[in-house]
CSV table of C-alpha atoms (C1' of nucleotides) in Angstrom, one decimal:
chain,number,residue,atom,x,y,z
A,1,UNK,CA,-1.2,22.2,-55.4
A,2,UNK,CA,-5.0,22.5,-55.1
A,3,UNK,CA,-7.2,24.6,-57.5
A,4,UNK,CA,-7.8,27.8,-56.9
A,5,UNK,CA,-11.5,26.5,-56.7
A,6,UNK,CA,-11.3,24.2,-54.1
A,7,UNK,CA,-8.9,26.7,-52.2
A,8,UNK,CA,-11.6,28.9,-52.4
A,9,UNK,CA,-14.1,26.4,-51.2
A,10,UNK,CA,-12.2,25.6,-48.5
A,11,UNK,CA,-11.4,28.6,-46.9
A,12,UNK,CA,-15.1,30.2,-47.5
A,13,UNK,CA,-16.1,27.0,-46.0
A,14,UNK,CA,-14.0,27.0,-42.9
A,15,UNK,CA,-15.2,31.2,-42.2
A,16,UNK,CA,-19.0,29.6,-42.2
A,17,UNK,CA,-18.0,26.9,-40.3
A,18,UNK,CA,-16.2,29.2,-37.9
A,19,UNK,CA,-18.8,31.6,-37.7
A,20,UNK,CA,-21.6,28.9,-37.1
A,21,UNK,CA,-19.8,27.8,-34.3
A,22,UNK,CA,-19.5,31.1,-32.6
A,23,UNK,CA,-22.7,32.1,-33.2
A,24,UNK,CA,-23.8,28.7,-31.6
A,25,UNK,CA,-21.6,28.8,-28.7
A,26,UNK,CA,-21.2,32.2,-28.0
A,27,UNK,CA,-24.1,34.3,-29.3
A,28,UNK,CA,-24.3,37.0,-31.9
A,29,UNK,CA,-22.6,39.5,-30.1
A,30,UNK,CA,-19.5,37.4,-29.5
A,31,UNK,CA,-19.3,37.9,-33.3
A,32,UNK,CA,-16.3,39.8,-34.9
A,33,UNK,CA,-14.7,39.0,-37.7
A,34,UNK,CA,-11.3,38.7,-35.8
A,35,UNK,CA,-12.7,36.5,-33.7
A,36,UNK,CA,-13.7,34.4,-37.1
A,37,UNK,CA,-10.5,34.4,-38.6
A,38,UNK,CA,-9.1,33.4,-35.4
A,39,UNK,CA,-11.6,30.0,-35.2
A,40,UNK,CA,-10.9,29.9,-38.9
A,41,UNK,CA,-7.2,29.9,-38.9
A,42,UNK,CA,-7.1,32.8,-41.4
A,43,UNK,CA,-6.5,36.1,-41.7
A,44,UNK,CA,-9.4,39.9,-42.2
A,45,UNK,CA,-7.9,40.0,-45.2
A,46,UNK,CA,-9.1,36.6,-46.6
A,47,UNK,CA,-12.3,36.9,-45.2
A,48,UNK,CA,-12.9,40.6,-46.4
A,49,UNK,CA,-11.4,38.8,-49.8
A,50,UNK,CA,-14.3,36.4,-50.0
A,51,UNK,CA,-17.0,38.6,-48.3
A,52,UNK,CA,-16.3,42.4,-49.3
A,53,UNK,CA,-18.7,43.6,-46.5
A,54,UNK,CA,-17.9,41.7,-43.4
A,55,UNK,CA,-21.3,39.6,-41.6
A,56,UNK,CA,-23.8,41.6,-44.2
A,57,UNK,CA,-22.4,39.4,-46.9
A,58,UNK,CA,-20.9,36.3,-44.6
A,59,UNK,CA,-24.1,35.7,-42.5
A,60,UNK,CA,-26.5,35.6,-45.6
A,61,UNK,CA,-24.7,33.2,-47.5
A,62,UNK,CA,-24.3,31.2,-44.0
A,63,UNK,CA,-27.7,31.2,-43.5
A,64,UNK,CA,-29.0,30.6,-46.3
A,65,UNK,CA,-27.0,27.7,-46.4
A,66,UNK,CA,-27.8,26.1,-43.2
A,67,UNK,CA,-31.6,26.2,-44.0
A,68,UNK,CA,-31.1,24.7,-47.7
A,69,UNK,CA,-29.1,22.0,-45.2
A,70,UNK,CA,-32.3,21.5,-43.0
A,71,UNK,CA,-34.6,22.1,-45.9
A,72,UNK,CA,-32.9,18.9,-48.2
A,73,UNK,CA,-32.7,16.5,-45.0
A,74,UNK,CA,-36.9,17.2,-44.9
A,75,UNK,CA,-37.5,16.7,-47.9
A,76,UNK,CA,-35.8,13.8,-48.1
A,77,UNK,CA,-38.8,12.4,-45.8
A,78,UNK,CA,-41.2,13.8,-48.3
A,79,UNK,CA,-43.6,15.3,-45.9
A,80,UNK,CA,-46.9,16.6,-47.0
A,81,UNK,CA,-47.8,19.5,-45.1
A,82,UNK,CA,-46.7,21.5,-42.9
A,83,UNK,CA,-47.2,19.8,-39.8
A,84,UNK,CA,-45.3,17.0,-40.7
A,85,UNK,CA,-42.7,19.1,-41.5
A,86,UNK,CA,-42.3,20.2,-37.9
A,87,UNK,CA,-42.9,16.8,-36.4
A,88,UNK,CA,-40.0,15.7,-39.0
A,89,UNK,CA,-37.8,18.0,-36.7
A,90,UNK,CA,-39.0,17.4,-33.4
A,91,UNK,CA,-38.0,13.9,-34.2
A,92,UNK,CA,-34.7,15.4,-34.9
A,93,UNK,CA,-34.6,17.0,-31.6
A,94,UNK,CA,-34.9,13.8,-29.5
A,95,UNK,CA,-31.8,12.4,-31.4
A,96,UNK,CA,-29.8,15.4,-31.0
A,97,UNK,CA,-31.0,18.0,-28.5
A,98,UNK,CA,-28.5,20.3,-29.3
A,99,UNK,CA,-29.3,21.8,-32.6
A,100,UNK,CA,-26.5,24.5,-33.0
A,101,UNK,CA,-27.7,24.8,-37.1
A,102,UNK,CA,-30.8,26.5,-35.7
A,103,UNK,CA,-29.4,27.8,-33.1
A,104,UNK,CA,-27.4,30.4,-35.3
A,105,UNK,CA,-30.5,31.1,-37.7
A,106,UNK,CA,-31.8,31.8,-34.2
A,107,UNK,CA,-29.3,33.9,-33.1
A,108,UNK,CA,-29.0,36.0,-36.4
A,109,UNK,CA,-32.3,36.3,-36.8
A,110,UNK,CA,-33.1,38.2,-33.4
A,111,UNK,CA,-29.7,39.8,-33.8
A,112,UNK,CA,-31.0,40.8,-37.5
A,113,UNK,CA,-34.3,43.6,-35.7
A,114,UNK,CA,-31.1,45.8,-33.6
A,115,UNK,CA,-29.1,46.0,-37.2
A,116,UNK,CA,-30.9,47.7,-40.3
A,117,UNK,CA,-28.6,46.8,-42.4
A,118,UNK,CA,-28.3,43.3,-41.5
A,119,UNK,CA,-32.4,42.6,-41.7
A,120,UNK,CA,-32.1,44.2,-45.4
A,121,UNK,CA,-29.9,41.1,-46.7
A,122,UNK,CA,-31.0,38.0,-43.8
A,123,UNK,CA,-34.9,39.3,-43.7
A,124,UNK,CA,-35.6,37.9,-47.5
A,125,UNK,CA,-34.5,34.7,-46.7
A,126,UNK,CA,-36.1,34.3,-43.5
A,127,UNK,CA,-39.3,34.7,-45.1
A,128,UNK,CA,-38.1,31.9,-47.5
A,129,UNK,CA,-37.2,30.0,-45.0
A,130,UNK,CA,-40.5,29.9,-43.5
A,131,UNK,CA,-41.8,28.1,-46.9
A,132,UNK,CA,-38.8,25.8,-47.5
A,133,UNK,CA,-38.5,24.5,-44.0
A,134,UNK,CA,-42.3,24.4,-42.2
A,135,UNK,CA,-44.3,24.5,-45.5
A,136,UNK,CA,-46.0,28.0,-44.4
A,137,UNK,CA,-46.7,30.6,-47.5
A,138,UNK,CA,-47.7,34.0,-46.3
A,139,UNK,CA,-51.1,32.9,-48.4
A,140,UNK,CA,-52.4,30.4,-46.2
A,141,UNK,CA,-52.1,31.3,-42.4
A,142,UNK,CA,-50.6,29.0,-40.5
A,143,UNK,CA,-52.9,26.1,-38.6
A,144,UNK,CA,-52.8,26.6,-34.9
A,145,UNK,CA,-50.8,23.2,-34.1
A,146,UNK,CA,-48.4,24.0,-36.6
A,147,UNK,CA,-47.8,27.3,-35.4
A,148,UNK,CA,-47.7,25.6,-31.9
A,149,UNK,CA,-45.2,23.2,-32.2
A,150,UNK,CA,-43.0,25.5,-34.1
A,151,UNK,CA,-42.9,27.6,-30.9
A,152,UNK,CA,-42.4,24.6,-29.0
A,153,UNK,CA,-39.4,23.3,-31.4
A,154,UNK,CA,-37.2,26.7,-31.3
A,155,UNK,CA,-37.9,27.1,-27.4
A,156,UNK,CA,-36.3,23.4,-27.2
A,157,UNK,CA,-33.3,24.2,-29.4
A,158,UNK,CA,-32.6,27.3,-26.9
A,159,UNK,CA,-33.3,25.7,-23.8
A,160,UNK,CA,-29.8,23.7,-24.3
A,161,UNK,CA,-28.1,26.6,-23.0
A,162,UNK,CA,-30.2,26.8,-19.3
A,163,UNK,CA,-27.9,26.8,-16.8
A,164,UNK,CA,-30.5,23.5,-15.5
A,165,UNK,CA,-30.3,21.8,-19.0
A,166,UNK,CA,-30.4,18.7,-18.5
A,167,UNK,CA,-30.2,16.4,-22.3
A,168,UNK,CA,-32.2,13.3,-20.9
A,169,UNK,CA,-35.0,15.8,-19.7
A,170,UNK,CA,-34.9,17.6,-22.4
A,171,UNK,CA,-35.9,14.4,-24.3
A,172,UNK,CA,-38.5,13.0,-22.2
A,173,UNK,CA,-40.2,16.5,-22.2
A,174,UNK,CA,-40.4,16.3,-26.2
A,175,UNK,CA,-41.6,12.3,-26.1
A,176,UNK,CA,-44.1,14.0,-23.7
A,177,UNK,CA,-45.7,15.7,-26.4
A,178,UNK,CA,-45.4,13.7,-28.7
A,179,UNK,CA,-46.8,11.4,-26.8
A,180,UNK,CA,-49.5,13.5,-26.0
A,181,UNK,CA,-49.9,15.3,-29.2
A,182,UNK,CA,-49.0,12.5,-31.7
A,183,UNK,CA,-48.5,13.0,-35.3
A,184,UNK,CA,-51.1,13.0,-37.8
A,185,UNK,CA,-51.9,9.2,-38.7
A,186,UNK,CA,-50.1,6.9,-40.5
A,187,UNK,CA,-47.2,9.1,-40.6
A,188,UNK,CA,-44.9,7.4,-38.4
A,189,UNK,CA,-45.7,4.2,-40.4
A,190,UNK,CA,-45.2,6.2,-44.3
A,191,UNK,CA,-41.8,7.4,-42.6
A,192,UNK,CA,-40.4,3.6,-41.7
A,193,UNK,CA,-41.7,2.4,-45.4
A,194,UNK,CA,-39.8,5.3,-47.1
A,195,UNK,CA,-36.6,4.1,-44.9
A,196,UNK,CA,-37.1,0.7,-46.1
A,197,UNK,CA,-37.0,1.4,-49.6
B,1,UNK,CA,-37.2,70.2,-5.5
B,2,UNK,CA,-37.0,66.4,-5.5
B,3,UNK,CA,-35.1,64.7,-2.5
B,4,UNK,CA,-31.9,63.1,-3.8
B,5,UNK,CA,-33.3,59.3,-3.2
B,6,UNK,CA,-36.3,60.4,-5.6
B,7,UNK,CA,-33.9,61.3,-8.0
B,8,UNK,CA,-32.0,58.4,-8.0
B,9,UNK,CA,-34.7,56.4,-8.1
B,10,UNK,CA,-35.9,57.9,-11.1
B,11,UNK,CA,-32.7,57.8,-12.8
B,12,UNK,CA,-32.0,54.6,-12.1
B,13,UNK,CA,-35.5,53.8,-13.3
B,14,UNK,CA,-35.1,55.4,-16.6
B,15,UNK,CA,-31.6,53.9,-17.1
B,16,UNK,CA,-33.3,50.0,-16.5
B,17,UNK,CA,-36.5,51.1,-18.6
B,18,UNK,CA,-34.5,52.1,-21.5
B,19,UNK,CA,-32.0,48.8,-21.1
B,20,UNK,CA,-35.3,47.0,-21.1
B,21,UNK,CA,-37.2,48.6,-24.4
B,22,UNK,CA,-33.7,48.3,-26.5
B,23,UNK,CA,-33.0,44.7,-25.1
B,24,UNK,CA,-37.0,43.3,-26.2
B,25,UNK,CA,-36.7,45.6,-29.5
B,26,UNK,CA,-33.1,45.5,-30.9
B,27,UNK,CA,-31.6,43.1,-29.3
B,28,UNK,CA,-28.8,42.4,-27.1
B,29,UNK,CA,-26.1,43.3,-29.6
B,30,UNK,CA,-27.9,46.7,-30.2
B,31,UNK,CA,-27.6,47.6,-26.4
B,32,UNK,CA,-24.6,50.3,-25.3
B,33,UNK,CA,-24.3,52.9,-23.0
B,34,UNK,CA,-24.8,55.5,-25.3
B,35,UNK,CA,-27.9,54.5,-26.4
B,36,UNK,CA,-29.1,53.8,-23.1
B,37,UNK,CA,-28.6,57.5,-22.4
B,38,UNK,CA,-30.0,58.6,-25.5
B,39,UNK,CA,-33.1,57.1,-24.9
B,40,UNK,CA,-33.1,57.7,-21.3
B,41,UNK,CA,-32.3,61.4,-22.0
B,42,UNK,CA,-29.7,61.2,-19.8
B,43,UNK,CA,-25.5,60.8,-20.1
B,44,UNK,CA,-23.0,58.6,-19.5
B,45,UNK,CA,-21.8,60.2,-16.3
B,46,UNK,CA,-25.6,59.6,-15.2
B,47,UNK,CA,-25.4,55.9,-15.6
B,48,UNK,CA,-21.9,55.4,-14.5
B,49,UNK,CA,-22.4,57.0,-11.3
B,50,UNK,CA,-24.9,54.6,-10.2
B,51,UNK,CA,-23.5,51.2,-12.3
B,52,UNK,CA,-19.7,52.0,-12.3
B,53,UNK,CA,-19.2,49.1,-14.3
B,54,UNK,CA,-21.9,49.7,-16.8
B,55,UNK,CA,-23.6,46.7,-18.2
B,56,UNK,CA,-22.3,44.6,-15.6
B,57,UNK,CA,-23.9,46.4,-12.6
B,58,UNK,CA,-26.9,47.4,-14.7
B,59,UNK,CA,-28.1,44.1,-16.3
B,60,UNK,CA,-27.7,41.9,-13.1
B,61,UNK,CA,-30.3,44.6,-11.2
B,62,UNK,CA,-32.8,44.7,-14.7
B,63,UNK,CA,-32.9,41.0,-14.9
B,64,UNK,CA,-33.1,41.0,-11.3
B,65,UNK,CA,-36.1,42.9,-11.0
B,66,UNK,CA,-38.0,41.7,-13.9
B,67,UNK,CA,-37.9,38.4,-12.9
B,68,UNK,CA,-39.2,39.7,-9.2
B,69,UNK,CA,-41.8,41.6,-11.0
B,70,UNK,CA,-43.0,38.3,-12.9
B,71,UNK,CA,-42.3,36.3,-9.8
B,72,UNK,CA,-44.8,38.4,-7.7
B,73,UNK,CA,-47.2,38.2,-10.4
B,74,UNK,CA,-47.4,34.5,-10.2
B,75,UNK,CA,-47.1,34.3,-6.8
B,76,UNK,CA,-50.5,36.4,-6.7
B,77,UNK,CA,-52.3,33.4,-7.9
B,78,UNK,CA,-50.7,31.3,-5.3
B,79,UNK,CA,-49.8,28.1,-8.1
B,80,UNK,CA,-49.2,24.7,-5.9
B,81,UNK,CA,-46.6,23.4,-8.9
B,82,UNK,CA,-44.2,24.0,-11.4
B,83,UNK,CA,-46.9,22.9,-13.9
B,84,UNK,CA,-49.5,25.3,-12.6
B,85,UNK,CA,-47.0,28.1,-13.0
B,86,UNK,CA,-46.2,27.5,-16.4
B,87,UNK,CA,-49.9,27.8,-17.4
B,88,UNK,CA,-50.4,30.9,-15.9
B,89,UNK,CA,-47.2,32.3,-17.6
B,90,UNK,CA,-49.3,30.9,-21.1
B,91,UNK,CA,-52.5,32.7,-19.7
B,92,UNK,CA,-50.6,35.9,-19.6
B,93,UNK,CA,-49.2,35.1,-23.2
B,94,UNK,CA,-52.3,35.1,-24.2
B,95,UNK,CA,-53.4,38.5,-23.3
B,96,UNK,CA,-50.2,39.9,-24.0
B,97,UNK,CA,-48.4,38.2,-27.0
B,98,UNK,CA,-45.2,40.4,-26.3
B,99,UNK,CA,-43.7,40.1,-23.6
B,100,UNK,CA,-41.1,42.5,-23.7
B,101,UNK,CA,-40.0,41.7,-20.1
B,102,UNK,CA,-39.3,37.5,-20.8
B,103,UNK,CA,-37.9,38.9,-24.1
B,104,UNK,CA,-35.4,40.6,-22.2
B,105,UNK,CA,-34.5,38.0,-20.1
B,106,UNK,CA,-34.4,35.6,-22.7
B,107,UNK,CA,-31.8,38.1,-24.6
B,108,UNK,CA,-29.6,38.5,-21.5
B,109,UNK,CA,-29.7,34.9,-21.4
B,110,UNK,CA,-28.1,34.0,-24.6
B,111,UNK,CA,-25.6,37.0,-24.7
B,112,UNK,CA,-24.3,35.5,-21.2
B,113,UNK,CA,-23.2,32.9,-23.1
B,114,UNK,CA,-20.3,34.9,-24.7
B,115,UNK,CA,-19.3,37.2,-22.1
B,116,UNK,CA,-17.5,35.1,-19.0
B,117,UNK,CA,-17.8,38.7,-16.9
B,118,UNK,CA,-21.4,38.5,-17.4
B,119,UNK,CA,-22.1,35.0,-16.7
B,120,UNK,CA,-20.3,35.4,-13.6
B,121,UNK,CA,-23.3,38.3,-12.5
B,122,UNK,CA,-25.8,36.8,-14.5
B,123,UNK,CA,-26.1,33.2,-14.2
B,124,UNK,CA,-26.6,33.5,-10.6
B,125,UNK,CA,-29.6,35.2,-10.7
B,126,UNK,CA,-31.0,32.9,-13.5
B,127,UNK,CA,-30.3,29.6,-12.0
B,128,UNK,CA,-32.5,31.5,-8.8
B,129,UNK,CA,-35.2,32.5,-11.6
B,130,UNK,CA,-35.7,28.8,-12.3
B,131,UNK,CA,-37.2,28.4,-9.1
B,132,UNK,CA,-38.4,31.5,-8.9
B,133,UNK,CA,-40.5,31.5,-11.9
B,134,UNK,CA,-41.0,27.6,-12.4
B,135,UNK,CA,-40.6,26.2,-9.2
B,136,UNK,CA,-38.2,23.9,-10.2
B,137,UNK,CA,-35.5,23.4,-7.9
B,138,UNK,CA,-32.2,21.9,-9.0
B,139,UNK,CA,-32.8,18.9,-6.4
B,140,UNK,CA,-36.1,17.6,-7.7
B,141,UNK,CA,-35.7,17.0,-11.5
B,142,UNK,CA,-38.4,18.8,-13.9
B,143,UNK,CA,-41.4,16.9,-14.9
B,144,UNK,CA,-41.6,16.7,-18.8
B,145,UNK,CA,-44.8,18.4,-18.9
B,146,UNK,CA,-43.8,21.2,-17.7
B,147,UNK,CA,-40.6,21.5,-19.1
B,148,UNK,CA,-42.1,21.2,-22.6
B,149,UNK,CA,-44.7,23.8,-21.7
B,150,UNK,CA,-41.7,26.1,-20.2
B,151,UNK,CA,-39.8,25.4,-23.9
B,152,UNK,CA,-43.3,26.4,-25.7
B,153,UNK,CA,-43.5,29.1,-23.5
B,154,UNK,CA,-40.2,30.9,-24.8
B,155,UNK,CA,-40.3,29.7,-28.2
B,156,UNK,CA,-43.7,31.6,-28.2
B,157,UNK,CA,-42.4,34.7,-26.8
B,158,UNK,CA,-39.8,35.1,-29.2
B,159,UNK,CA,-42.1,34.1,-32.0
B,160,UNK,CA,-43.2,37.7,-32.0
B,161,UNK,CA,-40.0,39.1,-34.0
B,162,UNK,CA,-40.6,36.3,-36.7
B,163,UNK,CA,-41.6,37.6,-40.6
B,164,UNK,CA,-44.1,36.1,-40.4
B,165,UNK,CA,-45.7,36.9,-36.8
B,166,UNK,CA,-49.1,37.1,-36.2
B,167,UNK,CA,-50.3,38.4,-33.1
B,168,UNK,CA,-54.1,36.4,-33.5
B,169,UNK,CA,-52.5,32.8,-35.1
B,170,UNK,CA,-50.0,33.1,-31.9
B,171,UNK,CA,-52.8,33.2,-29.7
B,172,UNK,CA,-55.1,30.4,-31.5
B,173,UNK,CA,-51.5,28.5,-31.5
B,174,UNK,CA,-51.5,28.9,-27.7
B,175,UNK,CA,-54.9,28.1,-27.3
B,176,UNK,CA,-54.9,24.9,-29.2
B,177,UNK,CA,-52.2,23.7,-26.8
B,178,UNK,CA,-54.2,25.0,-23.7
B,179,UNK,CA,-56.9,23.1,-25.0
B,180,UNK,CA,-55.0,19.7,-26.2
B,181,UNK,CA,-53.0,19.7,-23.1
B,182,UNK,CA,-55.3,21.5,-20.6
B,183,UNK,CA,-53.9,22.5,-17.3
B,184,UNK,CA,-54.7,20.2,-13.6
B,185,UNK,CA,-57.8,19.7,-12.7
B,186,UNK,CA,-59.6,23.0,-11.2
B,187,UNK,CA,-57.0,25.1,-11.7
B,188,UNK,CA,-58.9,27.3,-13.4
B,189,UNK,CA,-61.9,27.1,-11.3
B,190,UNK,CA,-59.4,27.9,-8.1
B,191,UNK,CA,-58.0,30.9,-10.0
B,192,UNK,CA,-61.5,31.7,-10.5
B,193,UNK,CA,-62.7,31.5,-6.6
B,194,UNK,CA,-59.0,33.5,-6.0
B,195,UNK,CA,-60.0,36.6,-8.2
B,196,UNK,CA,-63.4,36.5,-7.1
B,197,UNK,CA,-62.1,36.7,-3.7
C,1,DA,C1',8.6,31.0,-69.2
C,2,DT,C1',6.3,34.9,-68.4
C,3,DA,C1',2.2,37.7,-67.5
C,4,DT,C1',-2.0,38.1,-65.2
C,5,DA,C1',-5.3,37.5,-61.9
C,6,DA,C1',-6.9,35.4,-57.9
C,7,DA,C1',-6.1,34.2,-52.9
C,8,DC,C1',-4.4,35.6,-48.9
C,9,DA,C1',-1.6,38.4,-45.4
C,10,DA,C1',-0.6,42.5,-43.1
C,11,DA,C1',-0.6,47.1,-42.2
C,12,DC,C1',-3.2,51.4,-41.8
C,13,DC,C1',-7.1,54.6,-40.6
C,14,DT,C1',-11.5,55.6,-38.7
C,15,DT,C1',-15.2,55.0,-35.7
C,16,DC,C1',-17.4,53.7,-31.7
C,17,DA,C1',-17.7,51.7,-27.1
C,18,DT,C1',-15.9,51.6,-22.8
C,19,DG,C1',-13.0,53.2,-18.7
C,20,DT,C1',-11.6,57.2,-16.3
C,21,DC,C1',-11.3,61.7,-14.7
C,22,DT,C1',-12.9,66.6,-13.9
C,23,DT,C1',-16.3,70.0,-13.6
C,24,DT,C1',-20.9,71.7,-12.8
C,25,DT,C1',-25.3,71.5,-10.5
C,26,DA,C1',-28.5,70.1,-7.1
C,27,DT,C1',-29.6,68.6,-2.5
C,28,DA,C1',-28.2,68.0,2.5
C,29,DT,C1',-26.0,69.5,6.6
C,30,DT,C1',-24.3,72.7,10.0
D,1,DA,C1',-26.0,81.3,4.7
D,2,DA,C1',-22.0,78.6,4.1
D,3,DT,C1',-20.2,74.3,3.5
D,4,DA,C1',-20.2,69.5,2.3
D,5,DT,C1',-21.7,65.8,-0.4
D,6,DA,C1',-24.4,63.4,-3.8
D,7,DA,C1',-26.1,63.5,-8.7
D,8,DA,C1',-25.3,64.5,-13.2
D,9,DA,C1',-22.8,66.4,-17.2
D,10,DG,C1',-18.8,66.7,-19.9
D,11,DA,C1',-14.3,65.8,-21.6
D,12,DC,C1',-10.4,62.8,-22.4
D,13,DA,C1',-7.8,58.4,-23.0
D,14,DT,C1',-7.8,53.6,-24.4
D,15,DG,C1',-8.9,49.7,-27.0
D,16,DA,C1',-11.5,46.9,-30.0
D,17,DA,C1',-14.0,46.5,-34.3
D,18,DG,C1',-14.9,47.5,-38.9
D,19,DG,C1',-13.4,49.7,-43.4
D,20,DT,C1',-9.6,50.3,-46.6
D,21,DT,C1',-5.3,49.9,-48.9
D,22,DT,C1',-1.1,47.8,-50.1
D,23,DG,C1',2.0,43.9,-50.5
D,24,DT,C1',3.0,38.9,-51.1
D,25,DT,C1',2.1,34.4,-52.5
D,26,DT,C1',-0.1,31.0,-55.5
D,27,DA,C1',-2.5,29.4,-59.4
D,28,DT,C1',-3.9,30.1,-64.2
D,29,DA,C1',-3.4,31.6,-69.0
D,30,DT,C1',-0.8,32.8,-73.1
DNA sequence: ATATAAACAAACCTTCATGTCTTTTATATT
DNA sequence: AATATAAAAGACATGAAGGTTTGTTTATAT
């Protein structure tokens, strides 16, 4: 009954959605595409359909995707530079401390140095994503607490799987710093304004 | 000529060192017995005579010993505190952006995740490297600071594969923190007094 | 209504990693 | 020196994963 568009939507949809999940909850080597279809409710042959060469044409699109996803909700804040770009997401943090979306750029990403193949096609858009999400062109070196607290927000997205994670101390530790290393002024007051209106 | 413990030693040595290079290099996903052995120039009957089960003996005894190694190595400097610990672990970051060795652990870490067989080895020995390396003991709940610090402290070591990694903006990053959020009061001079001493 | 092409399923083959076993070589023991 | 045992190499079997092909269903076009 549906359109051979939205069928198509659907089920390329549901193998990224399936694949996010294991890469999330699992880790990049729990990664086959059986294991996919299987999570997806499909079969190889619709996934090799949609996605000729397996991951090295899944994973791009995936994560490319997931960062346009991250990229859209910062912008939508309209931050300025770079640092409030990362403070934008440490915010996110404290209201969901398990961020499996960059959990699985994580993931492919350090999966992406053992697998030639796989850097050729995810490398391009990491470096992208280093502009679209923290604001950071290779022109300009990155300033040292920008840098920082980028460190500091992927080690908190990891530390979710610790076997002595604990959510609520997970969120006091980030309050900590920003506590301690608060945002640039008047930000916090520009964000409130922009929700208001 | 060699006595037959030297030898084992040395094989088993090799065997862990090259697990160790292709775990901080290539990853996880990247890591099989056969390219162990390559790169240990030795063969598979080598490396399942002393780990009959392969990964499963071998990773428990790497991750085991790199975290004694690291452990001793704090120890040395006799740290009163979780917190303490932490900023020595930065220290060392410092001289030594990559740290192959936390990489390692880190990568074992996450791949646990998928495999139930190695969790059951592995997590083990991780929940002992919490207190091992941080002091923290599952009774006594972490203090923020140092939890936040332990976060920065991985997302820093992993930093090293990004595109756009820079070995001197890492260590200005890490400085800036150590600055912003110094460590106790004379801990530095004690570690001072200890070396001289 | 029929033809065409897309979407999906299912089988096949190949490759690679692991598990297991046997054989050779080096060290230890008597 | 002869024998026993450990260390290492090598070969074989099994199973999982990816690559490929063919077949079947479903939607679109004429």
């Amino acid at each position: 009954m549906a359109t051979q568009i939205q069928r198509s939507n659907q089920t390329q949809q549901q193998l990224l959605a399936a694949t996010e999940r294991l890469l999330a909850e699992q880790g990049y080597a729990a990664v086959s595409e059986a294991r996919i279809c299987e999570l997806a409710n499909l079969t190889r042959g619709a996934l090799r359909h949609h996605y000729p060469n397996g991951r090295y044409d899944l994973l791009p699109v995936l994560v490319e995707r997931l960062i346009a996803r991250q990229s859209e909700l910062i912008a939508a804040a309209q931050p300025q530079n770079p640092l409030e770009r990362i403070y934008l997401m440490l915010f996110g943090l404290l209201d969901a401390p398990i961020q499996s979306d960059t959990v699985a750029i994580l993931e492919v990403w350090m999966a992406a140095r053992g697998d030639a193949k796989l850097g050729e096609r995810i490398n391009p858009i990491m470096n992208s994503a280093i502009e679209r999400l923290f604001g950071m062109t290779s022109a300009t070196p990155a300033d040292p607490d920008a840098l920082a607290l980028r460190c500091l927000l992927h080690g908190a997205c990891m530390h979710c799987y610790s076997v002595d994670y604990d959510r609520n101390a997970l969120v006091a530790a980030i309050q900590w710093v920003l506590e301690k290393l608060p945002p640039p002024a008047g930000f916090v007051e520009r964000l409130q304004m922009e929700q208001a209106a």
